[in-house]
Short mmCIF file of C-alpha atoms and ligand atoms in Angstrom, two decimals:
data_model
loop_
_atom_site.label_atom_id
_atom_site.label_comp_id
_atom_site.label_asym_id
_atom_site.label_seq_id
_atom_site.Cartn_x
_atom_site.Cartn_y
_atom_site.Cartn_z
CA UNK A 1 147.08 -39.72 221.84
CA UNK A 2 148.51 -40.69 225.34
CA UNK A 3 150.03 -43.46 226.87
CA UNK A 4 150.65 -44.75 230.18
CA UNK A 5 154.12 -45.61 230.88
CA UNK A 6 154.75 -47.48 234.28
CA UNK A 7 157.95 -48.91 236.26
CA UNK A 8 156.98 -52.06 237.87
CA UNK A 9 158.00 -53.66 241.19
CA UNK A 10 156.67 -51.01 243.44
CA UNK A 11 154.42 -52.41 246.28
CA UNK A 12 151.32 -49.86 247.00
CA UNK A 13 150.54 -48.73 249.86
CA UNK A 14 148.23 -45.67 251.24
CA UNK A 15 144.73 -44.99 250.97
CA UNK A 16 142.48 -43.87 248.37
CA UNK A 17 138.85 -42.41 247.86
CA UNK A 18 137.02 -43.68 245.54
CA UNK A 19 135.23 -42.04 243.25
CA UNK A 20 130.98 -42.35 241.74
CA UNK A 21 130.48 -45.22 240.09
CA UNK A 22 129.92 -44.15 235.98
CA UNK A 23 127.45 -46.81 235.48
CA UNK A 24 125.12 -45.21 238.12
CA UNK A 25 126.08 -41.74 236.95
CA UNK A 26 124.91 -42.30 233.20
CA UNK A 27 120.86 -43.62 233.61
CA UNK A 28 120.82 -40.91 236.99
CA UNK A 29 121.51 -38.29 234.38
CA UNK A 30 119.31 -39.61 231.53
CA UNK A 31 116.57 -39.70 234.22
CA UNK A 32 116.76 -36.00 234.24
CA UNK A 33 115.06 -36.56 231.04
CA UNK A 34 111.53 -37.18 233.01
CA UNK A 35 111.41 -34.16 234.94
CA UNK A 36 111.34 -30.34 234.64
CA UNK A 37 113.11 -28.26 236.84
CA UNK A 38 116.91 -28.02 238.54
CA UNK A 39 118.31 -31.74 238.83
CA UNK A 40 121.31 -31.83 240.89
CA UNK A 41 123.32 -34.70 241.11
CA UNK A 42 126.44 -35.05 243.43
CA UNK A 43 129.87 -37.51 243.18
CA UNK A 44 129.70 -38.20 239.59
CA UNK A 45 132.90 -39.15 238.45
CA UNK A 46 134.67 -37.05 235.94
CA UNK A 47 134.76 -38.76 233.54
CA UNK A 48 134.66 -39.24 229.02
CA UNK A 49 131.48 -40.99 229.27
CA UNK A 50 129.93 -38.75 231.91
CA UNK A 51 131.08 -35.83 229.71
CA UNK A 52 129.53 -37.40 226.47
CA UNK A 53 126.57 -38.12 228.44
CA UNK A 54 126.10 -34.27 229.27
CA UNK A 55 126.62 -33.57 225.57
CA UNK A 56 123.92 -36.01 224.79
CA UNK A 57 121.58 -34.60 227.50
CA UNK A 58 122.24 -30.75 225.99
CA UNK A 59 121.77 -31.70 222.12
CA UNK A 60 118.04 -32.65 223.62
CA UNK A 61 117.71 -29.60 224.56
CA UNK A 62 118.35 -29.92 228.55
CA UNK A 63 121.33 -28.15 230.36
CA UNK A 64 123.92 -30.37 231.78
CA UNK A 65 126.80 -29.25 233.23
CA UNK A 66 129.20 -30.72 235.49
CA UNK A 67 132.13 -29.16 238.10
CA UNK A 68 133.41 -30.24 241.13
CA UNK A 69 131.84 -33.72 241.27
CA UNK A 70 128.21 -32.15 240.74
CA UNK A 71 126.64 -32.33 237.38
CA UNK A 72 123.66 -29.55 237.84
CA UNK A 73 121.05 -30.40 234.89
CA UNK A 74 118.30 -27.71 234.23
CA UNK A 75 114.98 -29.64 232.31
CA UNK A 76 112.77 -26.75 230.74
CA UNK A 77 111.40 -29.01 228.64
CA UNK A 78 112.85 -31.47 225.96
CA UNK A 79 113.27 -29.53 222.12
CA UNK A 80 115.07 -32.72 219.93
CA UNK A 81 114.01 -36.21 221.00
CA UNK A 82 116.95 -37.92 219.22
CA UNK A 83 120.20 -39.35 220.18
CA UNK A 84 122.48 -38.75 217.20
CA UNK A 85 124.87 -41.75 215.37
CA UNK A 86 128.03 -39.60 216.56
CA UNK A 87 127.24 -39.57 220.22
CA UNK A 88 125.65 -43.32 220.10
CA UNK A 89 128.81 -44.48 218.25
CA UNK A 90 131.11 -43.17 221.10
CA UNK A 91 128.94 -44.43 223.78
CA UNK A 92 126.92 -47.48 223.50
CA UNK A 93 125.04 -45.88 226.94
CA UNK A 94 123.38 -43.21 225.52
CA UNK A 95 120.72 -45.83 224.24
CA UNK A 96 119.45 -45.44 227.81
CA UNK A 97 117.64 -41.84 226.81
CA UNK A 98 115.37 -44.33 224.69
CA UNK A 99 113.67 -44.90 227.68
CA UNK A 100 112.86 -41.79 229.43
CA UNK A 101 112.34 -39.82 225.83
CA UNK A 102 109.26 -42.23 224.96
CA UNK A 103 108.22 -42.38 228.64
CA UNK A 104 108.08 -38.88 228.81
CA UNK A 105 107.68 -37.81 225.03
CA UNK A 106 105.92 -40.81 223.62
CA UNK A 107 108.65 -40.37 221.12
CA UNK A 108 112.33 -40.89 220.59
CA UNK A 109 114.98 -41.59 217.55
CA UNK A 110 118.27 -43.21 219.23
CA UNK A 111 121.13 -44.37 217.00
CA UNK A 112 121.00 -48.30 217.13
CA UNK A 113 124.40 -48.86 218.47
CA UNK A 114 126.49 -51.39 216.68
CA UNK A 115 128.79 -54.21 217.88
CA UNK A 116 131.62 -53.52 220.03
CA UNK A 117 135.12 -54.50 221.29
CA UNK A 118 133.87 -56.79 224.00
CA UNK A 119 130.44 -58.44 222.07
CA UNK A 120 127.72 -58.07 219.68
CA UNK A 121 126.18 -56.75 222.17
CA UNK A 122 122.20 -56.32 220.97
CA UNK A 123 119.42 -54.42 222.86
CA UNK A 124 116.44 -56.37 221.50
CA UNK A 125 115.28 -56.78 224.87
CA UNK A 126 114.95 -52.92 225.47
CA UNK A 127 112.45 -52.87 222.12
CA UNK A 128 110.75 -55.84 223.29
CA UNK A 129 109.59 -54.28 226.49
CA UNK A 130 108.88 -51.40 224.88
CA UNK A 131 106.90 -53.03 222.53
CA UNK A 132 105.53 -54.63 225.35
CA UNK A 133 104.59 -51.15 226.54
CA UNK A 134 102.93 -50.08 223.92
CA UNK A 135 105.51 -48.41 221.90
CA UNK A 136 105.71 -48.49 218.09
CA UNK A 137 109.03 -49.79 217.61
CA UNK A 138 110.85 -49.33 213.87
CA UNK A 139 114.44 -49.58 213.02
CA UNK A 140 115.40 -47.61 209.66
CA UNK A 141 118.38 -45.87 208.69
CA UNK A 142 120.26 -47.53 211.61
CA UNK A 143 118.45 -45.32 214.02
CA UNK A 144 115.28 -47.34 216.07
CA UNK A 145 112.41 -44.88 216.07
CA UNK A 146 109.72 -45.54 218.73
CA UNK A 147 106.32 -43.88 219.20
CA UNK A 148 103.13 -43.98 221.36
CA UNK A 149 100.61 -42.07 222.68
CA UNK A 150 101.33 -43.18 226.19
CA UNK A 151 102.91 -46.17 227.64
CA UNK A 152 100.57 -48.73 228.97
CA UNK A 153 102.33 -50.84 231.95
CA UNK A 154 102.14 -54.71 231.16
CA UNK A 155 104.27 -57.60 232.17
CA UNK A 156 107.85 -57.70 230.77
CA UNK A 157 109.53 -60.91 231.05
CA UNK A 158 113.20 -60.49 229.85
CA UNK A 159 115.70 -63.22 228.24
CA UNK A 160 118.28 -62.08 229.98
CA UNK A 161 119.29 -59.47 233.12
CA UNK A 162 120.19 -57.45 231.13
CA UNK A 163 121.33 -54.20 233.38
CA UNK A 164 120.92 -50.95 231.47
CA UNK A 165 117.56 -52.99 229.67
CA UNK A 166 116.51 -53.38 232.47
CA UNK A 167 117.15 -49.57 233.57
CA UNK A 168 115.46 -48.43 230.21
CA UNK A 169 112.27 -50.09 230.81
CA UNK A 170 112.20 -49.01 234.63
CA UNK A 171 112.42 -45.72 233.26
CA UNK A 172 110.15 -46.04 230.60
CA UNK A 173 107.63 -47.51 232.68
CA UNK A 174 107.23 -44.96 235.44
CA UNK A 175 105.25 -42.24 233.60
CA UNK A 176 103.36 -45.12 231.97
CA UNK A 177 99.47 -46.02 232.61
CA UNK A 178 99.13 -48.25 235.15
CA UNK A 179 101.45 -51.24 236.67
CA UNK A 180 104.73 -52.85 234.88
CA UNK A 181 106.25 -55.64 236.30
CA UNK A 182 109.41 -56.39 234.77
CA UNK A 183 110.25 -60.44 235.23
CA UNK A 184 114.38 -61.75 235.04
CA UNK A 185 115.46 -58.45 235.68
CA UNK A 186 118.79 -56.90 236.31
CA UNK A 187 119.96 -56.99 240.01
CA UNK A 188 122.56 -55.33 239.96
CA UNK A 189 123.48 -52.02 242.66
CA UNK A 190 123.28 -49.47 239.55
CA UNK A 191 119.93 -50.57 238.99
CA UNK A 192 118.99 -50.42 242.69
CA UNK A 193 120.20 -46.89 242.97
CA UNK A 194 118.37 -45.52 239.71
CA UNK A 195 114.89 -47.02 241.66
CA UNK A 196 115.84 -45.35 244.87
CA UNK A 197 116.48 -42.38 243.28
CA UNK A 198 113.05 -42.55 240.52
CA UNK A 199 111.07 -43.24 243.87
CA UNK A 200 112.42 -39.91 245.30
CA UNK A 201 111.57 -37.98 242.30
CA UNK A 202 107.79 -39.27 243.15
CA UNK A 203 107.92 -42.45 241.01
CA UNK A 204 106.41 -45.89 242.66
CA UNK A 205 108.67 -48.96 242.33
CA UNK A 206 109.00 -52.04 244.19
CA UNK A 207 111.43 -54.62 244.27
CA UNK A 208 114.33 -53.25 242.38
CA UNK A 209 117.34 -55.54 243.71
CA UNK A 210 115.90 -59.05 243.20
CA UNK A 211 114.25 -60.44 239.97
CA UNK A 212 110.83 -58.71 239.97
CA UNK A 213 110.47 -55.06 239.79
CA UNK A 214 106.72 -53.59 240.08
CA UNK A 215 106.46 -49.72 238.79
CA UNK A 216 103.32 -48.06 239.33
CA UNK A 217 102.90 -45.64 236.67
CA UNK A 218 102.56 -41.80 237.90
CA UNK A 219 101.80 -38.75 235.43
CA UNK A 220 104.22 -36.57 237.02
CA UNK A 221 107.98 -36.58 238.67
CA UNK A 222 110.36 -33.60 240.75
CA UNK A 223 113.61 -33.36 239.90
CA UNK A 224 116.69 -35.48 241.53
CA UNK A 225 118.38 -35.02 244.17
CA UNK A 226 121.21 -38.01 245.21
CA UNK A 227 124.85 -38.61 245.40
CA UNK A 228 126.35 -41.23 243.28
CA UNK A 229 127.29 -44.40 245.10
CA UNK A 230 130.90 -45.44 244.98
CA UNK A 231 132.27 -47.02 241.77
CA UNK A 232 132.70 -51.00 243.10
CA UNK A 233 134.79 -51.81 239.78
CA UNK A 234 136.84 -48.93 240.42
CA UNK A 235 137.16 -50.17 244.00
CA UNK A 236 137.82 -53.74 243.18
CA UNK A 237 140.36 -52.61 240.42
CA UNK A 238 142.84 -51.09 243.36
CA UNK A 239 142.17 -53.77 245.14
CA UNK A 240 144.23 -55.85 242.69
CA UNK A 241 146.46 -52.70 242.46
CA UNK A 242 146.99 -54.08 246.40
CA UNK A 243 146.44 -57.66 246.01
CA UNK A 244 148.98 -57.94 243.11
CA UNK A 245 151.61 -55.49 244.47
CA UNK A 246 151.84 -57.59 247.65
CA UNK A 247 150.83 -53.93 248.96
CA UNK A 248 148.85 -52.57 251.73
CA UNK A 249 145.92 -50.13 251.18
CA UNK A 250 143.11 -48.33 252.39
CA UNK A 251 140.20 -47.81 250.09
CA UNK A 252 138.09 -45.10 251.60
CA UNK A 253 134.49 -44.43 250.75
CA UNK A 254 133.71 -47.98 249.79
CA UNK A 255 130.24 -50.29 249.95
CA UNK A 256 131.48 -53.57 250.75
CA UNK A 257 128.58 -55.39 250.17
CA UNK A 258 128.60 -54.66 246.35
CA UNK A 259 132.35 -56.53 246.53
CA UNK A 260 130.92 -59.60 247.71
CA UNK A 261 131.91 -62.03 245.27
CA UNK A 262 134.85 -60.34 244.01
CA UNK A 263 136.17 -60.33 248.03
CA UNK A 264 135.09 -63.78 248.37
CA UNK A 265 137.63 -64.64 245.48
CA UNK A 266 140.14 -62.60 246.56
CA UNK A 267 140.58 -63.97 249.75
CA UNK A 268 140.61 -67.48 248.55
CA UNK A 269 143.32 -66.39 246.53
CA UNK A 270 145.43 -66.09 249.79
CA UNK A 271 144.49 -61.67 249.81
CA UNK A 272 143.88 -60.30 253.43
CA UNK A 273 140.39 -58.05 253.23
CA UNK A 274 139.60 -56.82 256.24
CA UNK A 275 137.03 -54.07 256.68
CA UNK A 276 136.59 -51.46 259.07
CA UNK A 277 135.19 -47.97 259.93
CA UNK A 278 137.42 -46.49 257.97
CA UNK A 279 137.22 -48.72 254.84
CA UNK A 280 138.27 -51.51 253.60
CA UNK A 281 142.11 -52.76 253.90
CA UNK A 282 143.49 -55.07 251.53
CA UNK A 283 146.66 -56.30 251.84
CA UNK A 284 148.53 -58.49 249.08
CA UNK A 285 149.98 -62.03 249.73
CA UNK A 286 153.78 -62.79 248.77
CA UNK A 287 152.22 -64.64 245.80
CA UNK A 288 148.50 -65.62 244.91
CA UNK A 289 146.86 -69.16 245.07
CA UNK A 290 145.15 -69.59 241.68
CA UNK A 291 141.32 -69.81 241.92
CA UNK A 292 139.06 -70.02 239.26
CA UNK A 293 136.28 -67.56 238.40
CA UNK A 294 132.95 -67.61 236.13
CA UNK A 295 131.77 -64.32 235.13
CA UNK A 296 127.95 -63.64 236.18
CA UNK A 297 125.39 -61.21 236.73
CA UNK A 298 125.27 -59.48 240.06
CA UNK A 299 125.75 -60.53 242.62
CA UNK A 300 127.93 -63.24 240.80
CA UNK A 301 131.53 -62.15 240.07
CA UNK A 302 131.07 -58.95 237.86
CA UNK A 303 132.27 -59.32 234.07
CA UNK A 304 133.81 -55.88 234.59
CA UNK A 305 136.22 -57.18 236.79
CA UNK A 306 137.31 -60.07 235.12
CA UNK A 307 140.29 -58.65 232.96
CA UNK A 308 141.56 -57.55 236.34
CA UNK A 309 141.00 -60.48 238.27
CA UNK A 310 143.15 -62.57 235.10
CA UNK A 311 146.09 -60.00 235.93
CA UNK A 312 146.41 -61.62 239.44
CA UNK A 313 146.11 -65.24 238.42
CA UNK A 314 148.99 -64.78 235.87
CA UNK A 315 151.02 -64.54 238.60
CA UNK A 316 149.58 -67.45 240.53
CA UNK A 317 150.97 -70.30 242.40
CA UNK A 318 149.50 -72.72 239.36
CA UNK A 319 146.60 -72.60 237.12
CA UNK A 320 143.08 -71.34 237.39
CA UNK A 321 140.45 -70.86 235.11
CA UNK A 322 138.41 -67.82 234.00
CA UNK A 323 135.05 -68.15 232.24
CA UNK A 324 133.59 -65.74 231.02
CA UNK A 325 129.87 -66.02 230.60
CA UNK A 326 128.48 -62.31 230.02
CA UNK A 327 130.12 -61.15 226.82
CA UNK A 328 131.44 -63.19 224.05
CA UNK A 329 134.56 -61.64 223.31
CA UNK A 330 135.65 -60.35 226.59
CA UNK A 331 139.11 -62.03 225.94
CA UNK A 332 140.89 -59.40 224.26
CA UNK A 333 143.49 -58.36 227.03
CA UNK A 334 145.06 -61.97 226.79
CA UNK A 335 147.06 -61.21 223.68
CA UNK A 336 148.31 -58.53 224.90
CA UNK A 337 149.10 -60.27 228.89
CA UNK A 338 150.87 -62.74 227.35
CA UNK A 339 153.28 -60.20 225.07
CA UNK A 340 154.27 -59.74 228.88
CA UNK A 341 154.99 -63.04 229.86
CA UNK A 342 151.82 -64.15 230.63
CA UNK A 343 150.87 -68.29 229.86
CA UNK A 344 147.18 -68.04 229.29
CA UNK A 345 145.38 -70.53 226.84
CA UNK A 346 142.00 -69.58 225.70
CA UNK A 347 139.09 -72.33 224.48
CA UNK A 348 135.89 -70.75 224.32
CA UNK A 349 134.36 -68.92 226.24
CA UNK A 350 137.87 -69.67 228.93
CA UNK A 351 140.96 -68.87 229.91
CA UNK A 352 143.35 -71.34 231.16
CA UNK A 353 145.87 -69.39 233.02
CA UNK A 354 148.55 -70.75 233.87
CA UNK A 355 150.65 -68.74 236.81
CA UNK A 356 154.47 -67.61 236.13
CA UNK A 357 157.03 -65.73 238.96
CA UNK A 358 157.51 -62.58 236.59
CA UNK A 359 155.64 -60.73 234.31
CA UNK A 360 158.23 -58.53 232.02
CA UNK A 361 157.69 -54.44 230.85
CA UNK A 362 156.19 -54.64 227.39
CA UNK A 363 154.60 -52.22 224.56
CA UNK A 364 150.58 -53.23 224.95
CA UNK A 365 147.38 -51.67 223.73
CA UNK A 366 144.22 -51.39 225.53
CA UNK A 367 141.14 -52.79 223.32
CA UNK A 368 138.34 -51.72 225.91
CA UNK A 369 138.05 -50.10 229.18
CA UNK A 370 138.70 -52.80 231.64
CA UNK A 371 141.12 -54.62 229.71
CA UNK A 372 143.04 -51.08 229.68
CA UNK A 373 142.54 -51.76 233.57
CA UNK A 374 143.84 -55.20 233.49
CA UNK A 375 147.62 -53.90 231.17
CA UNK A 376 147.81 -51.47 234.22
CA UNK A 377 147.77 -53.57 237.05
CA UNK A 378 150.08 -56.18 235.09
CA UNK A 379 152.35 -53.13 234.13
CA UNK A 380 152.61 -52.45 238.03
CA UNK A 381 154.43 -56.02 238.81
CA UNK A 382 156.24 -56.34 235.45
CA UNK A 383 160.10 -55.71 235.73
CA UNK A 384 160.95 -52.89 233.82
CA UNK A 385 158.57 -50.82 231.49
CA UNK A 386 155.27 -51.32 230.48
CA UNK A 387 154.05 -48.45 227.77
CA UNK A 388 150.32 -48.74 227.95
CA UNK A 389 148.88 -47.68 224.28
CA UNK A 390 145.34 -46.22 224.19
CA UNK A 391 144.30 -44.86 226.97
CA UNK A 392 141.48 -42.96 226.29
CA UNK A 393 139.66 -46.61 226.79
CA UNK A 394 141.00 -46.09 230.47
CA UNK A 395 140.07 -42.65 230.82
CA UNK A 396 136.14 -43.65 229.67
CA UNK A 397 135.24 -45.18 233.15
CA UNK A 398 138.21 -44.68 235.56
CA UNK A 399 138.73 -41.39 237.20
CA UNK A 400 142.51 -40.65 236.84
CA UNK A 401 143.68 -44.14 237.60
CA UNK A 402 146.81 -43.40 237.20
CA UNK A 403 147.16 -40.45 239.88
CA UNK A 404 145.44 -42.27 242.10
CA UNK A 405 147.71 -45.17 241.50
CA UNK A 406 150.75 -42.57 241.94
CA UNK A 407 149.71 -41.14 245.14
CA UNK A 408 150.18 -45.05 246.42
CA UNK A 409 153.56 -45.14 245.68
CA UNK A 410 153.23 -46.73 241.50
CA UNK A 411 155.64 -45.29 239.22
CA UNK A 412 153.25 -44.03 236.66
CA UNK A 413 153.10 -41.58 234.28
CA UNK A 414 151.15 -40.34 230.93
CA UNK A 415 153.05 -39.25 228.06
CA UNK A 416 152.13 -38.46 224.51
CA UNK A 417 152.19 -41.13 222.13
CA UNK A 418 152.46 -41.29 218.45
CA UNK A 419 149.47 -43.61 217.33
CA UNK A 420 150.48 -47.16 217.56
CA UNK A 421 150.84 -49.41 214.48
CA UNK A 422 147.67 -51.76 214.86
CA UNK A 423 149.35 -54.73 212.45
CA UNK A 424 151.80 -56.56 214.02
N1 EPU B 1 121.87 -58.69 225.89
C1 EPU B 1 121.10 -59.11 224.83
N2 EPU B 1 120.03 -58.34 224.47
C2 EPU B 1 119.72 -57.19 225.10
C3 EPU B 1 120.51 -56.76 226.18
C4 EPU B 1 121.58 -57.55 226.55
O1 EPU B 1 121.35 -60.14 224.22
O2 EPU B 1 118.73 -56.54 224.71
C5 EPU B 1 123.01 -59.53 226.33
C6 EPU B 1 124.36 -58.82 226.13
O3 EPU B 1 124.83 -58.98 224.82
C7 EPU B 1 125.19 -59.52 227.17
C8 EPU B 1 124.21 -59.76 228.32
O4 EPU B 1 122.91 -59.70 227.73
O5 EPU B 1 125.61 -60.76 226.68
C9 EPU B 1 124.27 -58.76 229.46
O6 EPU B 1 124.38 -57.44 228.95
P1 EPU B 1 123.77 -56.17 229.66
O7 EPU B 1 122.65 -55.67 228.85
O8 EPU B 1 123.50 -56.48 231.10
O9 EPU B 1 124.97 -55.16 229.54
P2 EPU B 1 124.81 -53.60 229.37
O10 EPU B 1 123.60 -53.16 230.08
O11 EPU B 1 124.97 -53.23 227.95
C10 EPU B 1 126.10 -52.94 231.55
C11 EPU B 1 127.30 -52.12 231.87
C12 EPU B 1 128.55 -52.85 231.38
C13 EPU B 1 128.60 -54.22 232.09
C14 EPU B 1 127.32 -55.00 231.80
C15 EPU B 1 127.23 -56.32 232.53
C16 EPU B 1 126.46 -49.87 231.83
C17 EPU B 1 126.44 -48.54 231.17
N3 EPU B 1 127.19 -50.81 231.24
O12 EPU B 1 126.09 -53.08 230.12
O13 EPU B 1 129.66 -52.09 231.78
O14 EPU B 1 129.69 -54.96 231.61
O15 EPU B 1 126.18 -54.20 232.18
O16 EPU B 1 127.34 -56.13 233.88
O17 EPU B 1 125.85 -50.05 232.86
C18 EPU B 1 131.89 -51.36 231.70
O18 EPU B 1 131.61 -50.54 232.60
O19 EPU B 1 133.07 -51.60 231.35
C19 EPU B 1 130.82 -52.07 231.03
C20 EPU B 1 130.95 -52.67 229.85
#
């Protein structure tokens, strides 16, 4: 196991690329589910989840291999139409080959995945608009097995966005009979792409980016073609690197628009964002203003970046408050903030931060992947040494973090580390 070890107090400066977003990287690659033939897909992150993803896609019989930024998948046609406990267990986003398999298949057996760090996390709105498609939906011996002859499109109305639900269904739905219009759906730039790309491969789909999306079912798609767009909670991570460094940086390779609300806060927080040709420049204030933030779907201020955002407001000029509204136990890096110094107080579903001068080095574990995030950007203010524990949480969904954090000046390093003892 490795850990992160980092000397605080540096302020960052420099520019950085940044790298495919994974959550449009994992449904682009289980869309090479619906199509024979050579898929080629270009900036995908290297990533755990990417990698498991692959796995996933070759234990169904497809070729998926990835070098270089370019995972090339070869579909001659499906041989195992289920998604295995083991890979499900690692990943809860291999659930989104339910879709495609039954689209394609009219059948597919997908591990149900269980709770996780950050929520209970069900996906009864995935069966439901299956259901609503026609499927035969069963859940026995913790897999969910679904079945049809072919998918009939109907009118999905979903309890919540839900964003890789909403994927699944889009997905589902484009090889199915006729028109699905899928109400309350996800709006999110992940779900955007995966339509833009679906419509290249031949499918029809209107309206993906607001609340209605209309698929017009087709019998036949090509393979993809597309480049990942640019990870925005990788992007908005270094820009707290910046912001809380009081550093100066250049992210390269950056959609601004998908940083709206996150920019929006940041700036009230006293952070200079400015953006340009060549990217976006964010530059860190002596000390933040605290401002508080409530966690909603996009484009509200992402859930994904809220661990990150909490690492700035513990430094604060005074308090703020952080709700957090998507997942119900999205708290976890507190604990572990406050074995640094941090004064955070948490009722419900918020955090009452309260804003100190100096965070202090610490021992700290990372739970999930964004509060692994979170430990590293208070680890880069924190006098002394922070030894983050865990990291393969970090490693899931951020492209070497810490080199790129290097190459802006952060003392940071990996070493090996002897498992940590969990009871303390
Ligand atoms: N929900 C249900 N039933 C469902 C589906 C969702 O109750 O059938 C609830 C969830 O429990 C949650 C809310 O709806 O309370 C929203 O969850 P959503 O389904 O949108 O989350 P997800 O699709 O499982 C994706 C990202 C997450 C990100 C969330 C929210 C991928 C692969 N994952 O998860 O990313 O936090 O949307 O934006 O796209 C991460 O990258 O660190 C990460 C966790």
């Amino acid at each position: 196991m490795q850990k992160i070890l980092i000397d605080g107090g540096v302020s960052l400066s420099g520019e950085v690329k940044i790298s495919g977003a994974k959550n449009s990287a994992l449904p682009l690659l289980m869309a090479t589910i619906l199509a024979d033939g050579e898929h080629r897909l270009h900036n995908v992150p290297d990533l755990a989840d990417v990698r498991t993803t692959c796995k996933l896609l070759r234990e169904l019989g497809v070729d998926a291999q990835m070098g270089r930024g370019v995972a090339r998948v070869t579909n001659s046609g499906v041989s195992n139409c289920e998604a295995s406990y083991d890979l499900v267990k690692t990943m809860r986003a291999s659930v989104l080959c339910l879709g495609p398999l039954i689209g394609r298949f009219g059948q597919a057996r997908v591990s149900l995945p269980g709770g996780c760090a950050i929520g209970t996390r069900p996906i009864d709105q995935h069966l439901k608009g299956l259901e609503k498609l026609g499927a035969k939906v069963q859940i026995e011996h913790g897999y969910v097995d679904a079945s049809a002859r072919r998918l009939t499109g109907a009118q999905i109305v979903l309890d919540m966005a839900t964003v890789t639900g909403t994927e699944n269904l889009m997905m589902a739905a484009v090889l199915a009979k006729g028109t699905t219009k899928i109400k309350n759906a996800a709006m999110e730039p992940e779900v955007v792409q995966l339509a833009e790309v679906l419509v290249t491969m031949g499918a029809r789909i209107r309206g993906a980016g607001s609340e209605s999306i209309e698929i017009e079912g087709v019998t036949e798609l090509k393979p993809a073609r597309c480049a990942v767009i640019p990870d925005r909670i990788e992007a908005g991570t270094l820009m707290v690197a910046a912001a809380i460094t009081n550093g100066d940086v250049l992210l390269r390779g950056v959609h601004s628009e998908h940083l709206a609300a996150l920019i929006e806060k940041l700036v009230e927080a006293g952070v200079a964002v400015a953006e340009s040709p060549d990217g976006l420049r964010v530059k860190g204030p002596a000390r933040p203003r605290p401002v508080d933030v409530t966690t909603k779907p996009y484009p509200g201020f992402a859930t994904d970046m809220q661990a990150q955002f909490m690492a700035l407001m513990v430094l604060a000029r005074g308090t703020s408050v952080i709700s957090e509204h998507i997942f119900e136990n999205r708290f976890m890096h507190v604990q572990e903030l406050k074995r640094m110094g941090a004064r955070i107080q948490l009722k419900g579903s918020q955090a009452i931060v309260r804003g100190v001068k100096q965070l202090t080095g610490a021992q700290v574990m990372a739970t999930d992947l964004r509060a692994s995030a979170s430990l590293v950007l208070a680890g880069l203010v924190a006098r002394g040494r922070t030894a983050v524990h865990r990291v393969y949480h970090l490693d899931r969904g951020y492209q070497r973090l810490d080199k790129k954090l290097r190459r802006l000046g952060a003392r940071i390093r990996r070493s090996r580390a002897r498992p940590p003892v969990t009871i303390r």
